[in-house]
Amino acid sequence: MPLATLRVTTASRTSVHPIGQQIQNALEGKGVGNGLLLVSVPHTTCAVTLNEPEAGLLDDFAQALERLVPWEGRYAHNQGAEDNAAAHVRANLIGHQAMVPVIDGRLQVGVWQDVLLMECDGPRTRTVEVRLLAEA
Ligand code: ZN
């Protein structure tokens, strides 16, 4: 059972969403001290990572994914109604979870870092699960 379950609604097919503050807010009142958080998404076409949430950079991520794994191409998965092979591949290049240390109930990220949800096949409402793996 996750410590917290968040919902993130995405507005376009490819987009990046800073979620560190939402995770921090979800820890309030949960009695979290020091430990390690696992932030994961139970989806096959979105991803979680850490980086800088600067608006231009968020667009750069989306554009880079478009160049690396274009929508058009020969994909075995794209048969019948399925057309999202590129979204599956993009999500796996980034990964489906991130680990974040917590001290005194506060996420320990760098000055320029945030936790980012990367939507690869939106718009959708995504679930983000937050688990406390270890208390130190
Ligand atoms: Zn699919």
JSON list of C-alpha atoms and ligand atoms in Angstrom, two decimals:
[
{"chain": "A", "resi": 1, "resn": "MET", "atom": "CA", "xyz": [0.00, 0.00, 0.00]},
{"chain": "A", "resi": 2, "resn": "PRO", "atom": "CA", "xyz": [1.55, 3.31, -1.06]},
{"chain": "A", "resi": 3, "resn": "LEU", "atom": "CA", "xyz": [2.21, 6.01, 1.53]},
{"chain": "A", "resi": 4, "resn": "ALA", "atom": "CA", "xyz": [0.47, 8.39, -0.88]},
{"chain": "A", "resi": 5, "resn": "THR", "atom": "CA", "xyz": [-1.24, 8.16, -4.26]},
{"chain": "A", "resi": 6, "resn": "LEU", "atom": "CA", "xyz": [-1.31, 11.28, -6.41]},
{"chain": "A", "resi": 7, "resn": "ARG", "atom": "CA", "xyz": [-3.19, 12.10, -9.58]},
{"chain": "A", "resi": 8, "resn": "VAL", "atom": "CA", "xyz": [-1.66, 14.18, -12.36]},
{"chain": "A", "resi": 9, "resn": "THR", "atom": "CA", "xyz": [-3.81, 15.26, -15.30]},
{"chain": "A", "resi": 10, "resn": "THR", "atom": "CA", "xyz": [-1.81, 15.88, -18.45]},
{"chain": "A", "resi": 11, "resn": "ALA", "atom": "CA", "xyz": [-2.98, 18.14, -21.25]},
{"chain": "A", "resi": 12, "resn": "SER", "atom": "CA", "xyz": [-1.14, 16.98, -24.37]},
{"chain": "A", "resi": 13, "resn": "ARG", "atom": "CA", "xyz": [0.31, 13.82, -25.90]},
{"chain": "A", "resi": 14, "resn": "THR", "atom": "CA", "xyz": [3.88, 14.62, -24.84]},
{"chain": "A", "resi": 15, "resn": "SER", "atom": "CA", "xyz": [4.49, 16.86, -21.83]},
{"chain": "A", "resi": 16, "resn": "VAL", "atom": "CA", "xyz": [6.55, 17.19, -18.66]},
{"chain": "A", "resi": 17, "resn": "HIS", "atom": "CA", "xyz": [5.07, 17.97, -15.23]},
{"chain": "A", "resi": 18, "resn": "PRO", "atom": "CA", "xyz": [6.99, 19.01, -12.08]},
{"chain": "A", "resi": 19, "resn": "ILE", "atom": "CA", "xyz": [5.46, 17.04, -9.15]},
{"chain": "A", "resi": 20, "resn": "GLY", "atom": "CA", "xyz": [7.92, 17.53, -6.29]},
{"chain": "A", "resi": 21, "resn": "GLN", "atom": "CA", "xyz": [5.71, 20.00, -4.42]},
{"chain": "A", "resi": 22, "resn": "GLN", "atom": "CA", "xyz": [2.68, 17.72, -4.82]},
{"chain": "A", "resi": 23, "resn": "ILE", "atom": "CA", "xyz": [4.72, 14.83, -3.36]},
{"chain": "A", "resi": 24, "resn": "GLN", "atom": "CA", "xyz": [5.97, 17.05, -0.52]},
{"chain": "A", "resi": 25, "resn": "ASN", "atom": "CA", "xyz": [2.40, 18.12, 0.27]},
{"chain": "A", "resi": 26, "resn": "ALA", "atom": "CA", "xyz": [1.29, 14.48, 0.35]},
{"chain": "A", "resi": 27, "resn": "LEU", "atom": "CA", "xyz": [3.89, 13.69, 3.04]},
{"chain": "A", "resi": 28, "resn": "GLU", "atom": "CA", "xyz": [2.39, 16.23, 5.45]},
{"chain": "A", "resi": 29, "resn": "GLY", "atom": "CA", "xyz": [0.79, 14.57, 8.45]},
{"chain": "A", "resi": 30, "resn": "LYS", "atom": "CA", "xyz": [2.16, 11.11, 7.54]},
{"chain": "A", "resi": 31, "resn": "GLY", "atom": "CA", "xyz": [4.89, 11.13, 10.19]},
{"chain": "A", "resi": 32, "resn": "VAL", "atom": "CA", "xyz": [7.70, 10.68, 7.66]},
{"chain": "A", "resi": 33, "resn": "GLY", "atom": "CA", "xyz": [11.16, 11.38, 9.16]},
{"chain": "A", "resi": 34, "resn": "ASN", "atom": "CA", "xyz": [14.29, 10.21, 7.40]},
{"chain": "A", "resi": 35, "resn": "GLY", "atom": "CA", "xyz": [14.30, 7.62, 4.66]},
{"chain": "A", "resi": 36, "resn": "LEU", "atom": "CA", "xyz": [14.12, 6.87, 0.99]},
{"chain": "A", "resi": 37, "resn": "LEU", "atom": "CA", "xyz": [11.04, 7.49, -1.15]},
{"chain": "A", "resi": 38, "resn": "LEU", "atom": "CA", "xyz": [10.20, 5.41, -4.18]},
{"chain": "A", "resi": 39, "resn": "VAL", "atom": "CA", "xyz": [8.13, 7.48, -6.61]},
{"chain": "A", "resi": 40, "resn": "SER", "atom": "CA", "xyz": [6.62, 5.27, -9.33]},
{"chain": "A", "resi": 41, "resn": "VAL", "atom": "CA", "xyz": [3.94, 5.30, -12.02]},
{"chain": "A", "resi": 42, "resn": "PRO", "atom": "CA", "xyz": [1.88, 2.12, -12.67]},
{"chain": "A", "resi": 43, "resn": "HIS", "atom": "CA", "xyz": [1.66, 2.91, -16.38]},
{"chain": "A", "resi": 44, "resn": "THR", "atom": "CA", "xyz": [3.43, 1.75, -19.53]},
{"chain": "A", "resi": 45, "resn": "THR", "atom": "CA", "xyz": [3.42, 5.08, -21.39]},
{"chain": "A", "resi": 46, "resn": "CYS", "atom": "CA", "xyz": [4.57, 7.65, -18.85]},
{"chain": "A", "resi": 47, "resn": "ALA", "atom": "CA", "xyz": [7.75, 8.00, -16.82]},
{"chain": "A", "resi": 48, "resn": "VAL", "atom": "CA", "xyz": [9.31, 9.62, -13.74]},
{"chain": "A", "resi": 49, "resn": "THR", "atom": "CA", "xyz": [12.72, 11.21, -13.37]},
{"chain": "A", "resi": 50, "resn": "LEU", "atom": "CA", "xyz": [14.48, 14.19, -11.77]},
{"chain": "A", "resi": 51, "resn": "ASN", "atom": "CA", "xyz": [15.71, 17.29, -13.55]},
{"chain": "A", "resi": 52, "resn": "GLU", "atom": "CA", "xyz": [15.31, 21.06, -13.79]},
{"chain": "A", "resi": 53, "resn": "PRO", "atom": "CA", "xyz": [11.69, 22.27, -14.23]},
{"chain": "A", "resi": 54, "resn": "GLU", "atom": "CA", "xyz": [12.60, 25.32, -16.34]},
{"chain": "A", "resi": 55, "resn": "ALA", "atom": "CA", "xyz": [9.81, 25.89, -18.89]},
{"chain": "A", "resi": 56, "resn": "GLY", "atom": "CA", "xyz": [12.05, 25.92, -21.95]},
{"chain": "A", "resi": 57, "resn": "LEU", "atom": "CA", "xyz": [13.83, 22.78, -20.81]},
{"chain": "A", "resi": 58, "resn": "LEU", "atom": "CA", "xyz": [10.53, 20.96, -20.27]},
{"chain": "A", "resi": 59, "resn": "ASP", "atom": "CA", "xyz": [9.70, 21.70, -23.90]},
{"chain": "A", "resi": 60, "resn": "ASP", "atom": "CA", "xyz": [13.22, 20.61, -24.91]},
{"chain": "A", "resi": 61, "resn": "PHE", "atom": "CA", "xyz": [12.63, 17.22, -23.25]},
{"chain": "A", "resi": 62, "resn": "ALA", "atom": "CA", "xyz": [9.41, 16.77, -25.19]},
{"chain": "A", "resi": 63, "resn": "GLN", "atom": "CA", "xyz": [11.10, 17.77, -28.47]},
{"chain": "A", "resi": 64, "resn": "ALA", "atom": "CA", "xyz": [14.09, 15.50, -27.84]},
{"chain": "A", "resi": 65, "resn": "LEU", "atom": "CA", "xyz": [11.80, 12.53, -27.25]},
{"chain": "A", "resi": 66, "resn": "GLU", "atom": "CA", "xyz": [10.11, 13.34, -30.55]},
{"chain": "A", "resi": 67, "resn": "ARG", "atom": "CA", "xyz": [13.48, 13.25, -32.35]},
{"chain": "A", "resi": 68, "resn": "LEU", "atom": "CA", "xyz": [14.78, 10.14, -30.57]},
{"chain": "A", "resi": 69, "resn": "VAL", "atom": "CA", "xyz": [11.64, 8.04, -30.98]},
{"chain": "A", "resi": 70, "resn": "PRO", "atom": "CA", "xyz": [9.37, 9.51, -33.68]},
{"chain": "A", "resi": 71, "resn": "TRP", "atom": "CA", "xyz": [5.67, 8.64, -33.77]},
{"chain": "A", "resi": 72, "resn": "GLU", "atom": "CA", "xyz": [5.98, 7.57, -37.38]},
{"chain": "A", "resi": 73, "resn": "GLY", "atom": "CA", "xyz": [7.92, 4.42, -38.14]},
{"chain": "A", "resi": 74, "resn": "ARG", "atom": "CA", "xyz": [7.70, 0.65, -38.32]},
{"chain": "A", "resi": 75, "resn": "TYR", "atom": "CA", "xyz": [6.53, -0.64, -34.95]},
{"chain": "A", "resi": 76, "resn": "ALA", "atom": "CA", "xyz": [5.28, -4.19, -34.43]},
{"chain": "A", "resi": 77, "resn": "HIS", "atom": "CA", "xyz": [3.02, -2.95, -31.60]},
{"chain": "A", "resi": 78, "resn": "ASN", "atom": "CA", "xyz": [1.11, -0.59, -33.91]},
{"chain": "A", "resi": 79, "resn": "GLN", "atom": "CA", "xyz": [-1.58, -2.92, -35.24]},
{"chain": "A", "resi": 80, "resn": "GLY", "atom": "CA", "xyz": [-5.32, -2.37, -35.31]},
{"chain": "A", "resi": 81, "resn": "ALA", "atom": "CA", "xyz": [-6.28, 0.36, -32.87]},
{"chain": "A", "resi": 82, "resn": "GLU", "atom": "CA", "xyz": [-2.80, 0.47, -31.27]},
{"chain": "A", "resi": 83, "resn": "ASP", "atom": "CA", "xyz": [-0.70, 3.43, -32.38]},
{"chain": "A", "resi": 84, "resn": "ASN", "atom": "CA", "xyz": [1.40, 4.18, -29.30]},
{"chain": "A", "resi": 85, "resn": "ALA", "atom": "CA", "xyz": [4.52, 2.04, -29.64]},
{"chain": "A", "resi": 86, "resn": "ALA", "atom": "CA", "xyz": [6.67, 5.19, -29.58]},
{"chain": "A", "resi": 87, "resn": "ALA", "atom": "CA", "xyz": [5.11, 6.17, -26.23]},
{"chain": "A", "resi": 88, "resn": "HIS", "atom": "CA", "xyz": [6.00, 2.77, -24.70]},
{"chain": "A", "resi": 89, "resn": "VAL", "atom": "CA", "xyz": [9.59, 3.02, -25.96]},
{"chain": "A", "resi": 90, "resn": "ARG", "atom": "CA", "xyz": [9.98, 6.63, -24.79]},
{"chain": "A", "resi": 91, "resn": "ALA", "atom": "CA", "xyz": [8.69, 5.81, -21.30]},
{"chain": "A", "resi": 92, "resn": "ASN", "atom": "CA", "xyz": [11.16, 2.95, -20.96]},
{"chain": "A", "resi": 93, "resn": "LEU", "atom": "CA", "xyz": [14.09, 5.12, -22.02]},
{"chain": "A", "resi": 94, "resn": "ILE", "atom": "CA", "xyz": [13.33, 7.38, -19.04]},
{"chain": "A", "resi": 95, "resn": "GLY", "atom": "CA", "xyz": [12.13, 4.80, -16.52]},
{"chain": "A", "resi": 96, "resn": "HIS", "atom": "CA", "xyz": [9.06, 4.25, -14.38]},
{"chain": "A", "resi": 97, "resn": "GLN", "atom": "CA", "xyz": [10.40, 5.24, -10.98]},
{"chain": "A", "resi": 98, "resn": "ALA", "atom": "CA", "xyz": [12.72, 7.57, -9.12]},
{"chain": "A", "resi": 99, "resn": "MET", "atom": "CA", "xyz": [14.24, 7.33, -5.66]},
{"chain": "A", "resi": 100, "resn": "VAL", "atom": "CA", "xyz": [14.38, 10.47, -3.52]},
{"chain": "A", "resi": 101, "resn": "PRO", "atom": "CA", "xyz": [16.00, 10.75, -0.07]},
{"chain": "A", "resi": 102, "resn": "VAL", "atom": "CA", "xyz": [13.92, 12.40, 2.67]},
{"chain": "A", "resi": 103, "resn": "ILE", "atom": "CA", "xyz": [15.30, 14.08, 5.79]},
{"chain": "A", "resi": 104, "resn": "ASP", "atom": "CA", "xyz": [13.00, 15.40, 8.52]},
{"chain": "A", "resi": 105, "resn": "GLY", "atom": "CA", "xyz": [10.06, 14.84, 6.17]},
{"chain": "A", "resi": 106, "resn": "ARG", "atom": "CA", "xyz": [11.54, 17.05, 3.42]},
{"chain": "A", "resi": 107, "resn": "LEU", "atom": "CA", "xyz": [12.43, 15.81, -0.08]},
{"chain": "A", "resi": 108, "resn": "GLN", "atom": "CA", "xyz": [16.18, 16.08, -0.62]},
{"chain": "A", "resi": 109, "resn": "VAL", "atom": "CA", "xyz": [16.59, 17.34, -4.16]},
{"chain": "A", "resi": 110, "resn": "GLY", "atom": "CA", "xyz": [19.20, 19.68, -5.60]},
{"chain": "A", "resi": 111, "resn": "VAL", "atom": "CA", "xyz": [18.61, 23.42, -5.88]},
{"chain": "A", "resi": 112, "resn": "TRP", "atom": "CA", "xyz": [17.77, 23.04, -9.57]},
{"chain": "A", "resi": 113, "resn": "GLN", "atom": "CA", "xyz": [16.05, 19.67, -9.34]},
{"chain": "A", "resi": 114, "resn": "ASP", "atom": "CA", "xyz": [12.41, 18.67, -9.22]},
{"chain": "A", "resi": 115, "resn": "VAL", "atom": "CA", "xyz": [10.65, 15.35, -9.62]},
{"chain": "A", "resi": 116, "resn": "LEU", "atom": "CA", "xyz": [9.26, 15.25, -13.16]},
{"chain": "A", "resi": 117, "resn": "LEU", "atom": "CA", "xyz": [6.41, 13.17, -14.53]},
{"chain": "A", "resi": 118, "resn": "MET", "atom": "CA", "xyz": [6.97, 12.71, -18.26]},
{"chain": "A", "resi": 119, "resn": "GLU", "atom": "CA", "xyz": [3.77, 12.07, -20.18]},
{"chain": "A", "resi": 120, "resn": "CYS", "atom": "CA", "xyz": [4.43, 10.07, -23.35]},
{"chain": "A", "resi": 121, "resn": "ASP", "atom": "CA", "xyz": [0.85, 9.32, -24.47]},
{"chain": "A", "resi": 122, "resn": "GLY", "atom": "CA", "xyz": [-1.52, 11.91, -23.05]},
{"chain": "A", "resi": 123, "resn": "PRO", "atom": "CA", "xyz": [-3.72, 13.60, -22.37]},
{"chain": "A", "resi": 124, "resn": "ARG", "atom": "CA", "xyz": [-4.63, 11.30, -19.47]},
{"chain": "A", "resi": 125, "resn": "THR", "atom": "CA", "xyz": [-5.01, 11.33, -15.72]},
{"chain": "A", "resi": 126, "resn": "ARG", "atom": "CA", "xyz": [-1.96, 9.54, -14.30]},
{"chain": "A", "resi": 127, "resn": "THR", "atom": "CA", "xyz": [-1.43, 7.87, -10.95]},
{"chain": "A", "resi": 128, "resn": "VAL", "atom": "CA", "xyz": [1.80, 8.46, -9.03]},
{"chain": "A", "resi": 129, "resn": "GLU", "atom": "CA", "xyz": [2.52, 6.13, -6.10]},
{"chain": "A", "resi": 130, "resn": "VAL", "atom": "CA", "xyz": [4.86, 7.20, -3.30]},
{"chain": "A", "resi": 131, "resn": "ARG", "atom": "CA", "xyz": [6.32, 4.54, -0.99]},
{"chain": "A", "resi": 132, "resn": "LEU", "atom": "CA", "xyz": [8.68, 4.88, 1.96]},
{"chain": "A", "resi": 133, "resn": "LEU", "atom": "CA", "xyz": [11.26, 2.12, 1.39]},
{"chain": "A", "resi": 134, "resn": "ALA", "atom": "CA", "xyz": [13.49, 2.62, 4.38]},
{"chain": "A", "resi": 135, "resn": "GLU", "atom": "CA", "xyz": [13.54, 4.70, 7.49]},
{"chain": "A", "resi": 136, "resn": "ALA", "atom": "CA", "xyz": [17.02, 5.69, 8.66]},
{"chain": "B", "resi": 1, "resn": "ZN", "atom": "ZN", "xyz": [0.20, 0.32, -26.52]}
]
